[in-house]
Amino acid sequence: MKFLVMNGVNLARTGRRERGVYGEETLDAIEEEIGAFVRAHGHEVDFFRSDLEGELCAKLGQTDGVYDGIVLNAGAYTHYSYAIRDAIAGIGVPVVEVHMSNVCAREEFRKKSVLTEVCRGEVLGFGKKSYLLALEGFWL
Ligand code: DQA
């Protein structure tokens, strides 16, 4: 299977911002670990990251027929981006929503995701392992 792991706004600064919440490891290091994990299970993975909502939508729109599954951490866009929601709803590739932190145990505005309803599933609260668990969901 071939997967796409997408990271949205502010995620590129993982390891440098709010380390107590998102950990000390950089996104480069996390992506390296994800890549090794996916390949060890005999699958392929690409990565895409952008701070820009429109770029995330455009990328989602290019995934039909290319990927078997997408793991998406949209960052704060999760809570209000109807554009990303529509982009997910408009493709045939299943998307799993991912969060490193337990968004349900944080500020009130983080408890609402406008993406979950159009996603195949959701994994949150396991730090970088949230990505691995979400990917595993596709082949277990
Ligand atoms: C996040 C949670 C979001 O609420 C936040 O805006 C992020 C990261 C997470 O991975 O826990 O940027 O998606």
Short mmCIF file of N, CA and C and ligand atoms in Angstrom, two decimals:
data_model
loop_
_atom_site.label_atom_id
_atom_site.label_comp_id
_atom_site.label_asym_id
_atom_site.label_seq_id
_atom_site.Cartn_x
_atom_site.Cartn_y
_atom_site.Cartn_z
N MET A 1 0.85 -1.19 0.00
CA MET A 1 0.00 0.00 0.00
C MET A 1 0.89 1.25 0.00
N LYS A 2 0.31 2.31 -0.54
CA LYS A 2 1.07 3.58 -0.57
C LYS A 2 0.30 4.65 0.21
N PHE A 3 1.00 5.32 1.10
CA PHE A 3 0.37 6.29 1.99
C PHE A 3 0.96 7.69 1.83
N LEU A 4 0.15 8.66 2.22
CA LEU A 4 0.61 10.05 2.28
C LEU A 4 0.40 10.56 3.71
N VAL A 5 1.46 11.08 4.30
CA VAL A 5 1.37 11.69 5.63
C VAL A 5 1.46 13.20 5.46
N MET A 6 0.40 13.89 5.87
CA MET A 6 0.32 15.34 5.67
C MET A 6 0.34 16.08 7.00
N ASN A 7 1.12 17.15 7.04
CA ASN A 7 1.15 18.00 8.23
C ASN A 7 0.84 19.44 7.86
N GLY A 8 -0.08 20.03 8.60
CA GLY A 8 -0.54 21.38 8.31
C GLY A 8 0.14 22.44 9.14
N VAL A 9 -0.59 23.47 9.39
CA VAL A 9 -0.04 24.72 9.93
C VAL A 9 0.68 24.54 11.28
N ASN A 10 1.89 25.08 11.35
CA ASN A 10 2.76 25.09 12.54
C ASN A 10 3.42 23.75 12.87
N LEU A 11 3.03 22.70 12.18
CA LEU A 11 3.62 21.39 12.52
C LEU A 11 5.09 21.30 12.14
N ALA A 12 5.52 22.07 11.15
CA ALA A 12 6.93 22.06 10.76
C ALA A 12 7.81 22.55 11.90
N ARG A 13 7.23 23.23 12.87
CA ARG A 13 8.00 23.74 14.01
C ARG A 13 7.98 22.78 15.22
N THR A 14 7.47 21.59 15.00
CA THR A 14 7.47 20.59 16.07
C THR A 14 8.91 20.36 16.55
N GLY A 15 9.07 20.28 17.86
CA GLY A 15 10.40 20.15 18.43
C GLY A 15 10.98 21.48 18.86
N ARG A 16 10.37 22.56 18.31
CA ARG A 16 10.83 23.91 18.69
C ARG A 16 9.72 24.70 19.38
N ARG A 17 8.47 24.31 19.16
CA ARG A 17 7.36 25.05 19.79
C ARG A 17 6.68 24.17 20.84
N GLU A 18 6.23 24.78 21.92
CA GLU A 18 5.45 24.10 22.97
C GLU A 18 5.93 22.65 23.19
N ARG A 19 7.20 22.52 23.54
CA ARG A 19 7.79 21.17 23.66
C ARG A 19 7.08 20.31 24.70
N GLY A 20 6.52 20.97 25.73
CA GLY A 20 5.81 20.22 26.77
C GLY A 20 4.55 19.56 26.22
N VAL A 21 4.02 20.09 25.13
CA VAL A 21 2.80 19.54 24.54
C VAL A 21 3.12 18.59 23.38
N TYR A 22 4.05 19.02 22.50
CA TYR A 22 4.29 18.27 21.25
C TYR A 22 5.60 17.51 21.21
N GLY A 23 6.38 17.59 22.31
CA GLY A 23 7.62 16.83 22.37
C GLY A 23 8.82 17.58 21.83
N GLU A 24 9.96 16.94 21.97
CA GLU A 24 11.26 17.57 21.66
C GLU A 24 11.74 17.22 20.27
N GLU A 25 11.14 16.22 19.66
CA GLU A 25 11.64 15.77 18.35
C GLU A 25 11.15 16.64 17.21
N THR A 26 12.01 16.86 16.24
CA THR A 26 11.62 17.67 15.08
C THR A 26 10.72 16.85 14.16
N LEU A 27 10.02 17.56 13.27
CA LEU A 27 9.17 16.85 12.31
C LEU A 27 10.02 16.02 11.35
N ASP A 28 11.23 16.51 11.04
CA ASP A 28 12.15 15.72 10.20
C ASP A 28 12.41 14.35 10.83
N ALA A 29 12.71 14.37 12.14
CA ALA A 29 13.02 13.11 12.85
C ALA A 29 11.79 12.22 12.91
N ILE A 30 10.64 12.83 13.16
CA ILE A 30 9.39 12.05 13.25
C ILE A 30 9.08 11.41 11.89
N GLU A 31 9.24 12.20 10.81
CA GLU A 31 8.97 11.66 9.47
C GLU A 31 9.93 10.51 9.13
N GLU A 32 11.17 10.65 9.58
CA GLU A 32 12.15 9.58 9.34
C GLU A 32 11.68 8.28 10.01
N GLU A 33 11.23 8.41 11.25
CA GLU A 33 10.76 7.23 11.99
C GLU A 33 9.51 6.63 11.33
N ILE A 34 8.61 7.51 10.89
CA ILE A 34 7.39 7.03 10.20
C ILE A 34 7.79 6.27 8.93
N GLY A 35 8.72 6.85 8.18
CA GLY A 35 9.17 6.22 6.92
C GLY A 35 9.73 4.82 7.18
N ALA A 36 10.57 4.71 8.21
CA ALA A 36 11.18 3.41 8.52
C ALA A 36 10.11 2.41 8.95
N PHE A 37 9.14 2.89 9.74
CA PHE A 37 8.05 2.04 10.23
C PHE A 37 7.21 1.50 9.07
N VAL A 38 6.84 2.38 8.16
CA VAL A 38 5.98 1.99 7.04
C VAL A 38 6.72 1.01 6.12
N ARG A 39 7.98 1.33 5.82
CA ARG A 39 8.76 0.46 4.93
C ARG A 39 9.02 -0.91 5.57
N ALA A 40 9.21 -0.93 6.90
CA ALA A 40 9.43 -2.20 7.60
C ALA A 40 8.20 -3.11 7.49
N HIS A 41 7.04 -2.50 7.25
CA HIS A 41 5.82 -3.29 7.07
C HIS A 41 5.50 -3.54 5.60
N GLY A 42 6.47 -3.20 4.74
CA GLY A 42 6.32 -3.52 3.32
C GLY A 42 5.48 -2.53 2.52
N HIS A 43 5.29 -1.33 3.05
CA HIS A 43 4.49 -0.33 2.35
C HIS A 43 5.35 0.88 1.97
N GLU A 44 4.71 1.82 1.25
CA GLU A 44 5.42 3.04 0.82
C GLU A 44 4.76 4.26 1.43
N VAL A 45 5.55 5.32 1.60
CA VAL A 45 4.97 6.54 2.17
C VAL A 45 5.63 7.78 1.58
N ASP A 46 4.80 8.79 1.31
CA ASP A 46 5.27 10.12 0.93
C ASP A 46 4.86 11.09 2.03
N PHE A 47 5.55 12.23 2.06
CA PHE A 47 5.24 13.24 3.06
C PHE A 47 4.92 14.57 2.39
N PHE A 48 4.01 15.32 3.00
CA PHE A 48 3.70 16.66 2.51
C PHE A 48 3.42 17.54 3.72
N ARG A 49 4.01 18.72 3.72
CA ARG A 49 3.73 19.65 4.82
C ARG A 49 3.57 21.05 4.26
N SER A 50 2.62 21.77 4.84
CA SER A 50 2.43 23.17 4.43
C SER A 50 1.71 23.92 5.54
N ASP A 51 2.08 25.18 5.66
CA ASP A 51 1.36 26.07 6.58
C ASP A 51 0.12 26.66 5.90
N LEU A 52 -0.03 26.41 4.61
CA LEU A 52 -1.06 27.10 3.84
C LEU A 52 -2.27 26.20 3.56
N GLU A 53 -3.42 26.67 3.95
CA GLU A 53 -4.67 25.92 3.80
C GLU A 53 -4.90 25.50 2.34
N GLY A 54 -4.73 26.45 1.43
CA GLY A 54 -4.97 26.16 0.01
C GLY A 54 -4.04 25.10 -0.54
N GLU A 55 -2.79 25.11 -0.08
CA GLU A 55 -1.84 24.09 -0.55
C GLU A 55 -2.24 22.71 -0.05
N LEU A 56 -2.74 22.65 1.16
CA LEU A 56 -3.20 21.36 1.71
C LEU A 56 -4.40 20.86 0.91
N CYS A 57 -5.32 21.76 0.57
CA CYS A 57 -6.50 21.39 -0.24
C CYS A 57 -6.07 20.91 -1.62
N ALA A 58 -5.14 21.65 -2.23
CA ALA A 58 -4.69 21.29 -3.58
C ALA A 58 -4.03 19.91 -3.56
N LYS A 59 -3.23 19.64 -2.54
CA LYS A 59 -2.56 18.33 -2.45
C LYS A 59 -3.60 17.21 -2.27
N LEU A 60 -4.56 17.45 -1.38
CA LEU A 60 -5.61 16.44 -1.18
C LEU A 60 -6.30 16.13 -2.51
N GLY A 61 -6.50 17.15 -3.30
CA GLY A 61 -7.19 17.00 -4.59
C GLY A 61 -6.39 16.24 -5.64
N GLN A 62 -5.13 15.96 -5.35
CA GLN A 62 -4.28 15.23 -6.31
C GLN A 62 -4.02 13.78 -5.87
N THR A 63 -4.77 13.30 -4.91
CA THR A 63 -4.42 12.00 -4.31
C THR A 63 -5.20 10.81 -4.86
N ASP A 64 -6.33 11.06 -5.54
CA ASP A 64 -7.13 9.93 -6.04
C ASP A 64 -6.30 9.08 -7.02
N GLY A 65 -6.31 7.78 -6.79
CA GLY A 65 -5.59 6.87 -7.69
C GLY A 65 -4.10 6.81 -7.42
N VAL A 66 -3.62 7.64 -6.49
CA VAL A 66 -2.19 7.66 -6.18
C VAL A 66 -1.92 6.97 -4.83
N TYR A 67 -2.79 7.23 -3.85
CA TYR A 67 -2.58 6.72 -2.49
C TYR A 67 -3.73 5.82 -2.04
N ASP A 68 -3.38 4.88 -1.16
CA ASP A 68 -4.40 4.01 -0.56
C ASP A 68 -4.95 4.61 0.72
N GLY A 69 -4.21 5.51 1.31
CA GLY A 69 -4.68 6.13 2.56
C GLY A 69 -3.86 7.37 2.87
N ILE A 70 -4.49 8.27 3.61
CA ILE A 70 -3.83 9.52 4.00
C ILE A 70 -3.95 9.67 5.51
N VAL A 71 -2.85 10.08 6.14
CA VAL A 71 -2.85 10.44 7.56
C VAL A 71 -2.63 11.95 7.61
N LEU A 72 -3.56 12.65 8.22
CA LEU A 72 -3.52 14.11 8.19
C LEU A 72 -3.56 14.72 9.58
N ASN A 73 -2.50 15.49 9.90
CA ASN A 73 -2.55 16.36 11.06
C ASN A 73 -2.65 17.78 10.51
N ALA A 74 -3.84 18.34 10.56
CA ALA A 74 -4.08 19.66 9.96
C ALA A 74 -3.73 20.79 10.92
N GLY A 75 -3.27 20.45 12.15
CA GLY A 75 -2.99 21.50 13.12
C GLY A 75 -4.26 22.27 13.44
N ALA A 76 -4.13 23.56 13.67
CA ALA A 76 -5.28 24.36 14.08
C ALA A 76 -6.38 24.44 13.01
N TYR A 77 -6.02 24.16 11.73
CA TYR A 77 -7.05 24.14 10.68
C TYR A 77 -8.15 23.12 11.00
N THR A 78 -7.77 22.10 11.75
CA THR A 78 -8.72 21.07 12.16
C THR A 78 -10.00 21.66 12.72
N HIS A 79 -9.86 22.75 13.44
CA HIS A 79 -10.97 23.27 14.22
C HIS A 79 -11.88 24.22 13.45
N TYR A 80 -11.44 24.63 12.26
CA TYR A 80 -12.30 25.60 11.55
C TYR A 80 -12.21 25.59 10.03
N SER A 81 -11.41 24.71 9.44
CA SER A 81 -11.26 24.80 7.98
C SER A 81 -12.31 23.98 7.23
N TYR A 82 -13.36 24.68 6.78
CA TYR A 82 -14.36 24.01 5.94
C TYR A 82 -13.77 23.68 4.58
N ALA A 83 -12.74 24.44 4.18
CA ALA A 83 -12.08 24.17 2.89
C ALA A 83 -11.40 22.81 2.92
N ILE A 84 -10.68 22.52 4.00
CA ILE A 84 -10.01 21.20 4.10
C ILE A 84 -11.05 20.10 4.25
N ARG A 85 -12.08 20.38 5.00
CA ARG A 85 -13.17 19.40 5.14
C ARG A 85 -13.75 19.05 3.76
N ASP A 86 -14.05 20.07 2.95
CA ASP A 86 -14.60 19.83 1.62
C ASP A 86 -13.61 19.09 0.73
N ALA A 87 -12.33 19.40 0.87
CA ALA A 87 -11.30 18.72 0.07
C ALA A 87 -11.27 17.23 0.41
N ILE A 88 -11.38 16.91 1.70
CA ILE A 88 -11.40 15.50 2.13
C ILE A 88 -12.67 14.81 1.60
N ALA A 89 -13.80 15.50 1.74
CA ALA A 89 -15.08 14.92 1.30
C ALA A 89 -15.09 14.69 -0.22
N GLY A 90 -14.27 15.42 -0.94
CA GLY A 90 -14.28 15.36 -2.40
C GLY A 90 -13.34 14.35 -3.01
N ILE A 91 -12.66 13.56 -2.19
CA ILE A 91 -11.74 12.55 -2.73
C ILE A 91 -12.18 11.16 -2.29
N GLY A 92 -11.66 10.16 -3.02
CA GLY A 92 -12.03 8.78 -2.68
C GLY A 92 -11.05 8.11 -1.73
N VAL A 93 -9.94 8.76 -1.46
CA VAL A 93 -8.91 8.17 -0.59
C VAL A 93 -9.32 8.37 0.87
N PRO A 94 -9.30 7.29 1.67
CA PRO A 94 -9.65 7.45 3.09
C PRO A 94 -8.59 8.25 3.86
N VAL A 95 -9.08 9.17 4.70
CA VAL A 95 -8.19 10.02 5.48
C VAL A 95 -8.39 9.73 6.97
N VAL A 96 -7.29 9.55 7.68
CA VAL A 96 -7.36 9.43 9.14
C VAL A 96 -6.81 10.71 9.75
N GLU A 97 -7.61 11.32 10.60
CA GLU A 97 -7.21 12.55 11.29
C GLU A 97 -6.31 12.20 12.47
N VAL A 98 -5.24 12.95 12.61
CA VAL A 98 -4.27 12.65 13.67
C VAL A 98 -3.94 13.91 14.47
N HIS A 99 -3.79 13.72 15.79
CA HIS A 99 -3.27 14.79 16.64
C HIS A 99 -2.28 14.18 17.62
N MET A 100 -1.18 14.89 17.81
CA MET A 100 -0.19 14.41 18.78
C MET A 100 -0.71 14.57 20.21
N SER A 101 -1.37 15.70 20.46
CA SER A 101 -1.90 15.94 21.81
C SER A 101 -3.34 15.43 21.90
N ASN A 102 -3.81 15.27 23.13
CA ASN A 102 -5.21 14.90 23.33
C ASN A 102 -6.05 16.19 23.28
N VAL A 103 -6.52 16.52 22.09
CA VAL A 103 -7.22 17.80 21.89
C VAL A 103 -8.51 17.89 22.74
N CYS A 104 -9.04 16.74 23.12
CA CYS A 104 -10.27 16.74 23.93
C CYS A 104 -10.00 17.14 25.38
N ALA A 105 -8.74 17.11 25.78
CA ALA A 105 -8.39 17.43 27.18
C ALA A 105 -7.74 18.81 27.27
N ARG A 106 -7.90 19.61 26.19
CA ARG A 106 -7.24 20.93 26.18
C ARG A 106 -8.30 22.05 26.12
N GLU A 107 -7.95 23.16 25.50
CA GLU A 107 -8.87 24.29 25.46
C GLU A 107 -10.18 23.90 24.76
N GLU A 108 -11.23 24.63 25.09
CA GLU A 108 -12.56 24.35 24.56
C GLU A 108 -12.57 24.32 23.01
N PHE A 109 -11.89 25.29 22.38
CA PHE A 109 -11.97 25.37 20.91
C PHE A 109 -11.34 24.16 20.23
N ARG A 110 -10.45 23.44 20.93
CA ARG A 110 -9.80 22.28 20.32
C ARG A 110 -10.68 21.03 20.36
N LYS A 111 -11.75 21.09 21.16
CA LYS A 111 -12.61 19.90 21.29
C LYS A 111 -13.44 19.68 20.03
N LYS A 112 -13.56 20.72 19.21
CA LYS A 112 -14.37 20.60 17.99
C LYS A 112 -13.45 20.42 16.78
N SER A 113 -13.68 19.34 16.04
CA SER A 113 -13.00 19.18 14.75
C SER A 113 -14.06 19.23 13.68
N VAL A 114 -13.83 20.04 12.64
CA VAL A 114 -14.77 20.07 11.51
C VAL A 114 -14.39 19.01 10.47
N LEU A 115 -13.33 18.24 10.75
CA LEU A 115 -12.86 17.25 9.79
C LEU A 115 -13.33 15.82 10.09
N THR A 116 -13.52 15.53 11.37
CA THR A 116 -13.76 14.13 11.78
C THR A 116 -14.90 13.47 11.00
N GLU A 117 -15.98 14.21 10.78
CA GLU A 117 -17.15 13.62 10.11
C GLU A 117 -16.86 13.09 8.72
N VAL A 118 -15.85 13.67 8.05
CA VAL A 118 -15.55 13.21 6.69
C VAL A 118 -14.29 12.34 6.65
N CYS A 119 -13.79 11.99 7.85
CA CYS A 119 -12.61 11.14 7.92
C CYS A 119 -12.99 9.69 8.21
N ARG A 120 -12.09 8.79 7.85
CA ARG A 120 -12.30 7.37 8.11
C ARG A 120 -12.18 7.08 9.60
N GLY A 121 -11.27 7.79 10.26
CA GLY A 121 -11.07 7.60 11.69
C GLY A 121 -10.23 8.72 12.26
N GLU A 122 -9.90 8.57 13.54
CA GLU A 122 -9.18 9.62 14.24
C GLU A 122 -8.27 8.98 15.29
N VAL A 123 -7.04 9.47 15.40
CA VAL A 123 -6.12 9.02 16.46
C VAL A 123 -5.56 10.26 17.12
N LEU A 124 -5.64 10.32 18.45
CA LEU A 124 -5.13 11.51 19.13
C LEU A 124 -4.52 11.16 20.48
N GLY A 125 -3.56 11.99 20.88
CA GLY A 125 -3.06 11.90 22.25
C GLY A 125 -1.83 11.03 22.47
N PHE A 126 -1.29 10.42 21.41
CA PHE A 126 -0.16 9.50 21.60
C PHE A 126 1.17 10.09 21.12
N GLY A 127 1.24 11.42 21.04
CA GLY A 127 2.47 12.04 20.56
C GLY A 127 2.76 11.60 19.14
N LYS A 128 4.04 11.41 18.84
CA LYS A 128 4.40 11.00 17.46
C LYS A 128 3.83 9.63 17.11
N LYS A 129 3.55 8.83 18.14
CA LYS A 129 2.99 7.49 17.87
C LYS A 129 1.59 7.56 17.27
N SER A 130 0.91 8.71 17.42
CA SER A 130 -0.41 8.86 16.79
C SER A 130 -0.33 8.59 15.29
N TYR A 131 0.77 9.05 14.66
CA TYR A 131 0.93 8.83 13.20
C TYR A 131 1.07 7.34 12.91
N LEU A 132 1.89 6.66 13.72
CA LEU A 132 2.15 5.23 13.47
C LEU A 132 0.87 4.42 13.67
N LEU A 133 0.13 4.74 14.73
CA LEU A 133 -1.11 4.01 15.01
C LEU A 133 -2.14 4.24 13.90
N ALA A 134 -2.21 5.47 13.40
CA ALA A 134 -3.15 5.77 12.31
C ALA A 134 -2.79 4.98 11.06
N LEU A 135 -1.51 4.92 10.73
CA LEU A 135 -1.07 4.16 9.55
C LEU A 135 -1.36 2.69 9.72
N GLU A 136 -1.07 2.16 10.90
CA GLU A 136 -1.33 0.74 11.18
C GLU A 136 -2.79 0.39 10.95
N GLY A 137 -3.66 1.34 11.24
CA GLY A 137 -5.10 1.12 11.06
C GLY A 137 -5.45 0.72 9.64
N PHE A 138 -4.63 1.13 8.69
CA PHE A 138 -4.92 0.81 7.28
C PHE A 138 -4.58 -0.63 6.92
N TRP A 139 -3.61 -1.23 7.62
CA TRP A 139 -3.23 -2.59 7.19
C TRP A 139 -3.50 -3.68 8.23
N LEU A 140 -3.80 -3.30 9.46
CA LEU A 140 -4.07 -4.35 10.47
C LEU A 140 -5.38 -5.07 10.20
C1 DQA B 1 -2.49 19.44 16.98
C2 DQA B 1 -3.60 19.98 17.88
C3 DQA B 1 -4.14 21.29 17.34
O1 DQA B 1 -5.17 21.78 18.18
C4 DQA B 1 -3.03 22.32 17.28
O2 DQA B 1 -3.52 23.52 16.71
C5 DQA B 1 -1.82 21.85 16.58
C6 DQA B 1 -1.39 20.46 16.76
C7 DQA B 1 -1.84 18.17 17.57
O3 DQA B 1 -1.12 17.49 16.84
O4 DQA B 1 -2.02 17.88 18.76
O5 DQA B 1 -1.12 22.61 15.92
O6 DQA B 1 -3.06 19.09 15.73
#
